[in-house]
Short mmCIF file of the C-alpha atoms (twelve columns), coordinates in Angstrom:
data_MODEL
# 
_entry.id   MODEL 
# 
loop_
_atom_site.group_PDB 
_atom_site.id 
_atom_site.type_symbol 
_atom_site.label_atom_id 
_atom_site.label_alt_id 
_atom_site.label_comp_id 
_atom_site.label_asym_id 
_atom_site.label_seq_id 
_atom_site.Cartn_x 
_atom_site.Cartn_y 
_atom_site.Cartn_z 
_atom_site.pdbx_PDB_model_num 
ATOM 1   C CA . MET A 1   -1.872  -18.934 -77.692  1 
ATOM 2   C CA . ASP A 2   -3.548  -18.683 -81.069  1 
ATOM 3   C CA . SER A 3   -3.934  -15.268 -82.567  1 
ATOM 4   C CA . TYR A 4   -5.648  -13.764 -85.614  1 
ATOM 5   C CA . SER A 5   -3.656  -11.699 -88.038  1 
ATOM 6   C CA . SER A 6   -4.544  -10.221 -91.411  1 
ATOM 7   C CA . PRO A 7   -3.461  -7.217  -93.477  1 
ATOM 8   C CA . ARG A 8   -4.452  -4.046  -91.645  1 
ATOM 9   C CA . ILE A 9   -7.003  -2.669  -94.066  1 
ATOM 10  C CA . GLY A 10  -9.560  -1.150  -91.712  1 
ATOM 11  C CA . ALA A 11  -11.821 1.796   -92.404  1 
ATOM 12  C CA . ASN A 12  -9.335  4.386   -91.146  1 
ATOM 13  C CA . ASN A 13  -6.629  3.069   -93.452  1 
ATOM 14  C CA . LEU A 14  -8.975  3.002   -96.451  1 
ATOM 15  C CA . PHE A 15  -9.704  6.695   -95.976  1 
ATOM 16  C CA . ARG A 16  -6.007  7.415   -95.464  1 
ATOM 17  C CA . TYR A 17  -5.069  5.664   -98.708  1 
ATOM 18  C CA . ALA A 18  -7.822  7.490   -100.573 1 
ATOM 19  C CA . LEU A 19  -6.632  10.873  -99.305  1 
ATOM 20  C CA . ILE A 20  -3.042  10.079  -100.295 1 
ATOM 21  C CA . PHE A 21  -4.276  8.992   -103.724 1 
ATOM 22  C CA . LEU A 22  -6.197  12.259  -104.143 1 
ATOM 23  C CA . LEU A 23  -3.181  14.324  -103.063 1 
ATOM 24  C CA . VAL A 24  -0.855  12.590  -105.521 1 
ATOM 25  C CA . ALA A 25  -3.398  12.991  -108.310 1 
ATOM 26  C CA . SER A 26  -3.715  16.712  -107.556 1 
ATOM 27  C CA . LEU A 27  0.051   17.166  -107.722 1 
ATOM 28  C CA . VAL A 28  0.145   15.365  -111.059 1 
ATOM 29  C CA . SER A 29  -2.693  17.547  -112.274 1 
ATOM 30  C CA . VAL A 30  -0.818  20.735  -111.316 1 
ATOM 31  C CA . ALA A 31  2.306   19.481  -113.059 1 
ATOM 32  C CA . VAL A 32  0.370   18.760  -116.239 1 
ATOM 33  C CA . SER A 33  -1.318  22.172  -116.130 1 
ATOM 34  C CA . ALA A 34  2.073   23.861  -115.938 1 
ATOM 35  C CA . GLN A 35  2.816   22.585  -119.441 1 
ATOM 36  C CA . GLY A 36  0.343   25.016  -120.939 1 
ATOM 37  C CA . PRO A 37  -3.363  25.233  -121.855 1 
ATOM 38  C CA . ASN A 38  -4.702  22.300  -123.796 1 
ATOM 39  C CA . ARG A 39  -8.296  21.148  -124.226 1 
ATOM 40  C CA . LYS A 40  -7.351  17.477  -124.189 1 
ATOM 41  C CA . VAL A 41  -5.392  17.972  -120.977 1 
ATOM 42  C CA . CYS A 42  -8.368  19.741  -119.384 1 
ATOM 43  C CA . ARG A 43  -10.697 16.927  -120.394 1 
ATOM 44  C CA . SER A 44  -8.241  14.376  -118.987 1 
ATOM 45  C CA . LYS A 45  -8.004  16.320  -115.736 1 
ATOM 46  C CA . LYS A 46  -11.788 16.452  -115.388 1 
ATOM 47  C CA . LYS A 47  -12.073 12.742  -116.093 1 
ATOM 48  C CA . MET A 48  -9.339  11.973  -113.558 1 
ATOM 49  C CA . HIS A 49  -11.042 13.998  -110.832 1 
ATOM 50  C CA . PHE A 50  -14.404 12.427  -111.658 1 
ATOM 51  C CA . LEU A 51  -12.965 8.905   -111.357 1 
ATOM 52  C CA . LEU A 52  -11.158 9.799   -108.137 1 
ATOM 53  C CA . HIS A 53  -14.359 11.245  -106.711 1 
ATOM 54  C CA . GLN A 54  -16.247 8.048   -107.561 1 
ATOM 55  C CA . HIS A 55  -13.493 5.943   -105.983 1 
ATOM 56  C CA . PHE A 56  -13.503 8.020   -102.797 1 
ATOM 57  C CA . GLU A 57  -17.301 7.917   -102.519 1 
ATOM 58  C CA . ALA A 58  -17.212 4.129   -102.912 1 
ATOM 59  C CA . LEU A 59  -14.779 3.891   -100.004 1 
ATOM 60  C CA . LYS A 60  -17.155 5.897   -97.818  1 
ATOM 61  C CA . LYS A 61  -20.169 3.754   -98.677  1 
ATOM 62  C CA . THR A 62  -21.499 1.791   -95.723  1 
ATOM 63  C CA . VAL A 63  -21.910 -1.957  -96.183  1 
ATOM 64  C CA . ASN A 64  -24.420 -3.968  -94.176  1 
ATOM 65  C CA . GLY A 65  -23.611 -7.529  -93.242  1 
ATOM 66  C CA . THR A 66  -23.866 -10.336 -90.718  1 
ATOM 67  C CA . LEU A 67  -21.198 -10.984 -88.112  1 
ATOM 68  C CA . VAL A 68  -21.456 -14.565 -86.839  1 
ATOM 69  C CA . VAL A 69  -19.912 -15.494 -83.496  1 
ATOM 70  C CA . VAL A 70  -19.432 -19.160 -82.633  1 
ATOM 71  C CA . LEU A 71  -18.895 -19.575 -78.902  1 
ATOM 72  C CA . VAL A 72  -16.998 -22.857 -78.644  1 
ATOM 73  C CA . ASP A 73  -15.773 -23.457 -75.095  1 
ATOM 74  C CA . ALA A 74  -13.591 -22.205 -72.249  1 
ATOM 75  C CA . LYS A 75  -11.151 -23.642 -69.769  1 
ATOM 76  C CA . GLY A 76  -9.294  -22.627 -66.641  1 
ATOM 77  C CA . LEU A 77  -12.067 -20.295 -65.492  1 
ATOM 78  C CA . GLY A 78  -11.647 -19.132 -61.915  1 
ATOM 79  C CA . ASP A 79  -14.104 -20.535 -59.371  1 
ATOM 80  C CA . THR A 80  -16.243 -17.814 -57.780  1 
ATOM 81  C CA . GLU A 81  -18.119 -20.366 -55.645  1 
ATOM 82  C CA . ARG A 82  -15.594 -21.025 -52.910  1 
ATOM 83  C CA . PHE A 83  -18.034 -22.757 -50.607  1 
ATOM 84  C CA . SER A 84  -20.735 -24.251 -52.841  1 
ATOM 85  C CA . GLY A 85  -18.274 -25.986 -55.151  1 
ATOM 86  C CA . GLY A 86  -18.438 -25.369 -58.892  1 
ATOM 87  C CA . ILE A 87  -19.638 -22.627 -61.193  1 
ATOM 88  C CA . ASP A 88  -22.370 -22.413 -63.821  1 
ATOM 89  C CA . PRO A 89  -20.826 -20.233 -66.552  1 
ATOM 90  C CA . TYR A 90  -22.586 -18.330 -69.290  1 
ATOM 91  C CA . VAL A 91  -21.422 -15.570 -71.626  1 
ATOM 92  C CA . VAL A 92  -22.884 -12.161 -72.430  1 
ATOM 93  C CA . ILE A 93  -21.744 -11.212 -75.951  1 
ATOM 94  C CA . LYS A 94  -21.925 -7.517  -76.823  1 
ATOM 95  C CA . TYR A 95  -21.363 -5.730  -80.135  1 
ATOM 96  C CA . LYS A 96  -21.931 -1.987  -79.822  1 
ATOM 97  C CA . SER A 97  -25.383 -1.625  -78.182  1 
ATOM 98  C CA . HIS A 98  -26.560 -5.184  -78.894  1 
ATOM 99  C CA . GLU A 99  -26.240 -7.991  -76.342  1 
ATOM 100 C CA . LEU A 100 -26.902 -11.725 -76.619  1 
ATOM 101 C CA . ASN A 101 -26.636 -14.355 -73.880  1 
ATOM 102 C CA . SER A 102 -25.415 -17.915 -74.178  1 
ATOM 103 C CA . THR A 103 -27.080 -20.757 -72.344  1 
ATOM 104 C CA . VAL A 104 -25.904 -21.523 -68.826  1 
ATOM 105 C CA . ALA A 105 -23.420 -24.410 -68.737  1 
ATOM 106 C CA . LYS A 106 -24.967 -25.900 -65.616  1 
ATOM 107 C CA . GLY A 107 -22.408 -27.658 -63.446  1 
ATOM 108 C CA . ALA A 108 -19.689 -27.357 -66.112  1 
ATOM 109 C CA . GLY A 109 -17.271 -25.695 -63.717  1 
ATOM 110 C CA . SER A 110 -14.052 -24.305 -65.173  1 
ATOM 111 C CA . LYS A 111 -14.385 -26.176 -68.514  1 
ATOM 112 C CA . PRO A 112 -17.736 -25.227 -70.069  1 
ATOM 113 C CA . VAL A 113 -18.646 -26.240 -73.619  1 
ATOM 114 C CA . TRP A 114 -21.280 -24.262 -75.525  1 
ATOM 115 C CA . ASN A 115 -20.865 -24.680 -79.300  1 
ATOM 116 C CA . GLU A 116 -23.461 -21.963 -79.842  1 
ATOM 117 C CA . LYS A 117 -23.855 -19.542 -82.732  1 
ATOM 118 C CA . PHE A 118 -24.877 -15.881 -82.512  1 
ATOM 119 C CA . SER A 119 -25.513 -13.336 -85.270  1 
ATOM 120 C CA . PHE A 120 -25.177 -9.548  -85.241  1 
ATOM 121 C CA . ARG A 121 -26.251 -7.098  -87.931  1 
ATOM 122 C CA . VAL A 122 -23.243 -4.921  -88.710  1 
ATOM 123 C CA . GLN A 123 -22.635 -1.697  -90.624  1 
ATOM 124 C CA . TYR A 124 -19.124 -1.109  -91.931  1 
ATOM 125 C CA . PRO A 125 -17.593 1.369   -91.980  1 
ATOM 126 C CA . ASP A 126 -19.372 3.707   -89.588  1 
ATOM 127 C CA . ASN A 127 -18.264 6.744   -87.603  1 
ATOM 128 C CA . THR A 128 -16.918 4.902   -84.547  1 
ATOM 129 C CA . GLY A 129 -13.370 4.316   -85.809  1 
ATOM 130 C CA . ALA A 130 -11.323 1.123   -85.594  1 
ATOM 131 C CA . ASN A 131 -11.716 0.790   -81.818  1 
ATOM 132 C CA . GLY A 132 -15.498 0.753   -82.171  1 
ATOM 133 C CA . TYR A 133 -15.509 -2.555  -84.038  1 
ATOM 134 C CA . LYS A 134 -15.175 -4.945  -81.139  1 
ATOM 135 C CA . LEU A 135 -16.904 -7.795  -79.391  1 
ATOM 136 C CA . ILE A 136 -16.984 -7.833  -75.611  1 
ATOM 137 C CA . LEU A 137 -17.480 -11.277 -74.081  1 
ATOM 138 C CA . LYS A 138 -18.367 -11.115 -70.411  1 
ATOM 139 C CA . ILE A 139 -18.165 -14.489 -68.649  1 
ATOM 140 C CA . MET A 140 -20.569 -14.795 -65.736  1 
ATOM 141 C CA . ASP A 141 -21.423 -17.375 -63.074  1 
ATOM 142 C CA . LYS A 142 -25.159 -17.983 -62.730  1 
ATOM 143 C CA . ASP A 143 -26.434 -17.848 -59.152  1 
ATOM 144 C CA . SER A 144 -29.909 -18.853 -58.038  1 
ATOM 145 C CA . PHE A 145 -30.375 -16.694 -54.955  1 
ATOM 146 C CA . THR A 146 -27.868 -13.854 -55.346  1 
ATOM 147 C CA . ALA A 147 -26.602 -11.629 -58.146  1 
ATOM 148 C CA . ASP A 148 -24.602 -13.438 -60.827  1 
ATOM 149 C CA . ASP A 149 -20.846 -13.289 -60.289  1 
ATOM 150 C CA . PHE A 150 -18.437 -11.768 -62.795  1 
ATOM 151 C CA . ILE A 151 -15.694 -14.218 -63.796  1 
ATOM 152 C CA . GLY A 152 -13.884 -12.155 -66.418  1 
ATOM 153 C CA . GLU A 153 -14.088 -10.744 -69.918  1 
ATOM 154 C CA . THR A 154 -12.450 -10.827 -73.332  1 
ATOM 155 C CA . VAL A 155 -12.352 -8.101  -75.976  1 
ATOM 156 C CA . ILE A 156 -12.039 -9.113  -79.640  1 
ATOM 157 C CA . TYR A 157 -11.381 -6.396  -82.232  1 
ATOM 158 C CA . VAL A 158 -13.013 -7.217  -85.572  1 
ATOM 159 C CA . ASP A 159 -12.079 -4.207  -87.719  1 
ATOM 160 C CA . ASP A 160 -9.732  -6.241  -89.919  1 
ATOM 161 C CA . LEU A 161 -12.227 -9.084  -90.270  1 
ATOM 162 C CA . LEU A 162 -14.992 -6.714  -91.416  1 
ATOM 163 C CA . ALA A 163 -12.713 -4.918  -93.873  1 
ATOM 164 C CA . LEU A 164 -11.515 -8.212  -95.327  1 
ATOM 165 C CA . GLY A 165 -15.108 -9.405  -95.681  1 
ATOM 166 C CA . VAL A 166 -16.056 -6.246  -97.569  1 
ATOM 167 C CA . GLU A 167 -13.056 -6.656  -99.871  1 
ATOM 168 C CA . LYS A 168 -13.320 -10.419 -100.497 1 
ATOM 169 C CA . GLY A 169 -17.073 -10.990 -100.114 1 
ATOM 170 C CA . LYS A 170 -16.584 -13.136 -96.996  1 
ATOM 171 C CA . ALA A 171 -14.103 -13.450 -94.141  1 
ATOM 172 C CA . GLU A 172 -13.706 -16.253 -91.617  1 
ATOM 173 C CA . MET A 173 -11.589 -16.805 -88.545  1 
ATOM 174 C CA . ARG A 174 -11.047 -20.308 -87.203  1 
ATOM 175 C CA . PRO A 175 -11.642 -21.066 -83.493  1 
ATOM 176 C CA . THR A 176 -9.124  -18.956 -81.589  1 
ATOM 177 C CA . LYS A 177 -8.205  -18.811 -77.900  1 
ATOM 178 C CA . TYR A 178 -8.495  -15.522 -76.019  1 
ATOM 179 C CA . ARG A 179 -7.428  -14.660 -72.496  1 
ATOM 180 C CA . VAL A 180 -10.144 -14.093 -69.920  1 
ATOM 181 C CA . VAL A 181 -9.230  -11.120 -67.723  1 
ATOM 182 C CA . ALA A 182 -10.661 -10.789 -64.206  1 
ATOM 183 C CA . SER A 183 -11.775 -7.502  -62.632  1 
ATOM 184 C CA . ASP A 184 -8.304  -7.063  -61.088  1 
ATOM 185 C CA . LYS A 185 -6.728  -7.488  -64.583  1 
ATOM 186 C CA . SER A 186 -5.324  -10.909 -63.699  1 
ATOM 187 C CA . TYR A 187 -5.479  -13.975 -65.959  1 
ATOM 188 C CA . ASN A 188 -8.623  -15.998 -65.288  1 
ATOM 189 C CA . GLY A 189 -8.731  -18.692 -67.962  1 
ATOM 190 C CA . GLU A 190 -9.290  -18.663 -71.704  1 
ATOM 191 C CA . ILE A 191 -12.226 -18.808 -74.078  1 
ATOM 192 C CA . ARG A 192 -12.388 -20.126 -77.649  1 
ATOM 193 C CA . VAL A 193 -14.348 -18.294 -80.337  1 
ATOM 194 C CA . ALA A 194 -14.741 -18.497 -84.134  1 
ATOM 195 C CA . LEU A 195 -15.908 -15.570 -86.280  1 
ATOM 196 C CA . SER A 196 -17.167 -14.889 -89.779  1 
ATOM 197 C CA . PHE A 197 -18.510 -11.865 -91.637  1 
ATOM 198 C CA . VAL A 198 -20.587 -11.863 -94.822  1 
ATOM 199 C CA . PRO A 199 -21.634 -8.551  -96.436  1 
ATOM 200 C CA . LEU A 200 -25.165 -8.272  -97.801  1 
ATOM 201 C CA . ARG A 201 -24.973 -7.621  -101.542 1 
# 
């Protein structure tokens, strides 16, 4: 199964590195001060703290951008229509409080193809932490006369993708397969998705 991997540089780690940097700088500052009073040293200390403060504030700054989700296809989806024969799958894509629906792959059964693109406005970082940056893809079976049936879902964490996009100006992830998990936590097929994130400058 394909998987996405990149350096772990999410929001939590950025803050952690900044705090470590500030701590080290403070220790250096104390060591320098121990050498005796000196106007040049004091000016250097003030400049160092000013630059560190600017660096830390920059790390906290929220960046707005567009997260693009390309819903490619799926296969091996479990059949919820035991007697009518065949399912009509569609996908509900959720990022935080925003939801978008794909078209219904009428009569596609266990191998639907969508090739559809969806866009979400994203703020990064925010106060939700790394686990808050995720896409939830809920695969459903469209029914005409009864409630739509739940086939399964996939969760895609995008913290690393967003952080990389902020750092590089753009981040992309090629079409990748993800397991579809049924309500009883069993394997129920796989879905293929591509992602990209572009910050607004």
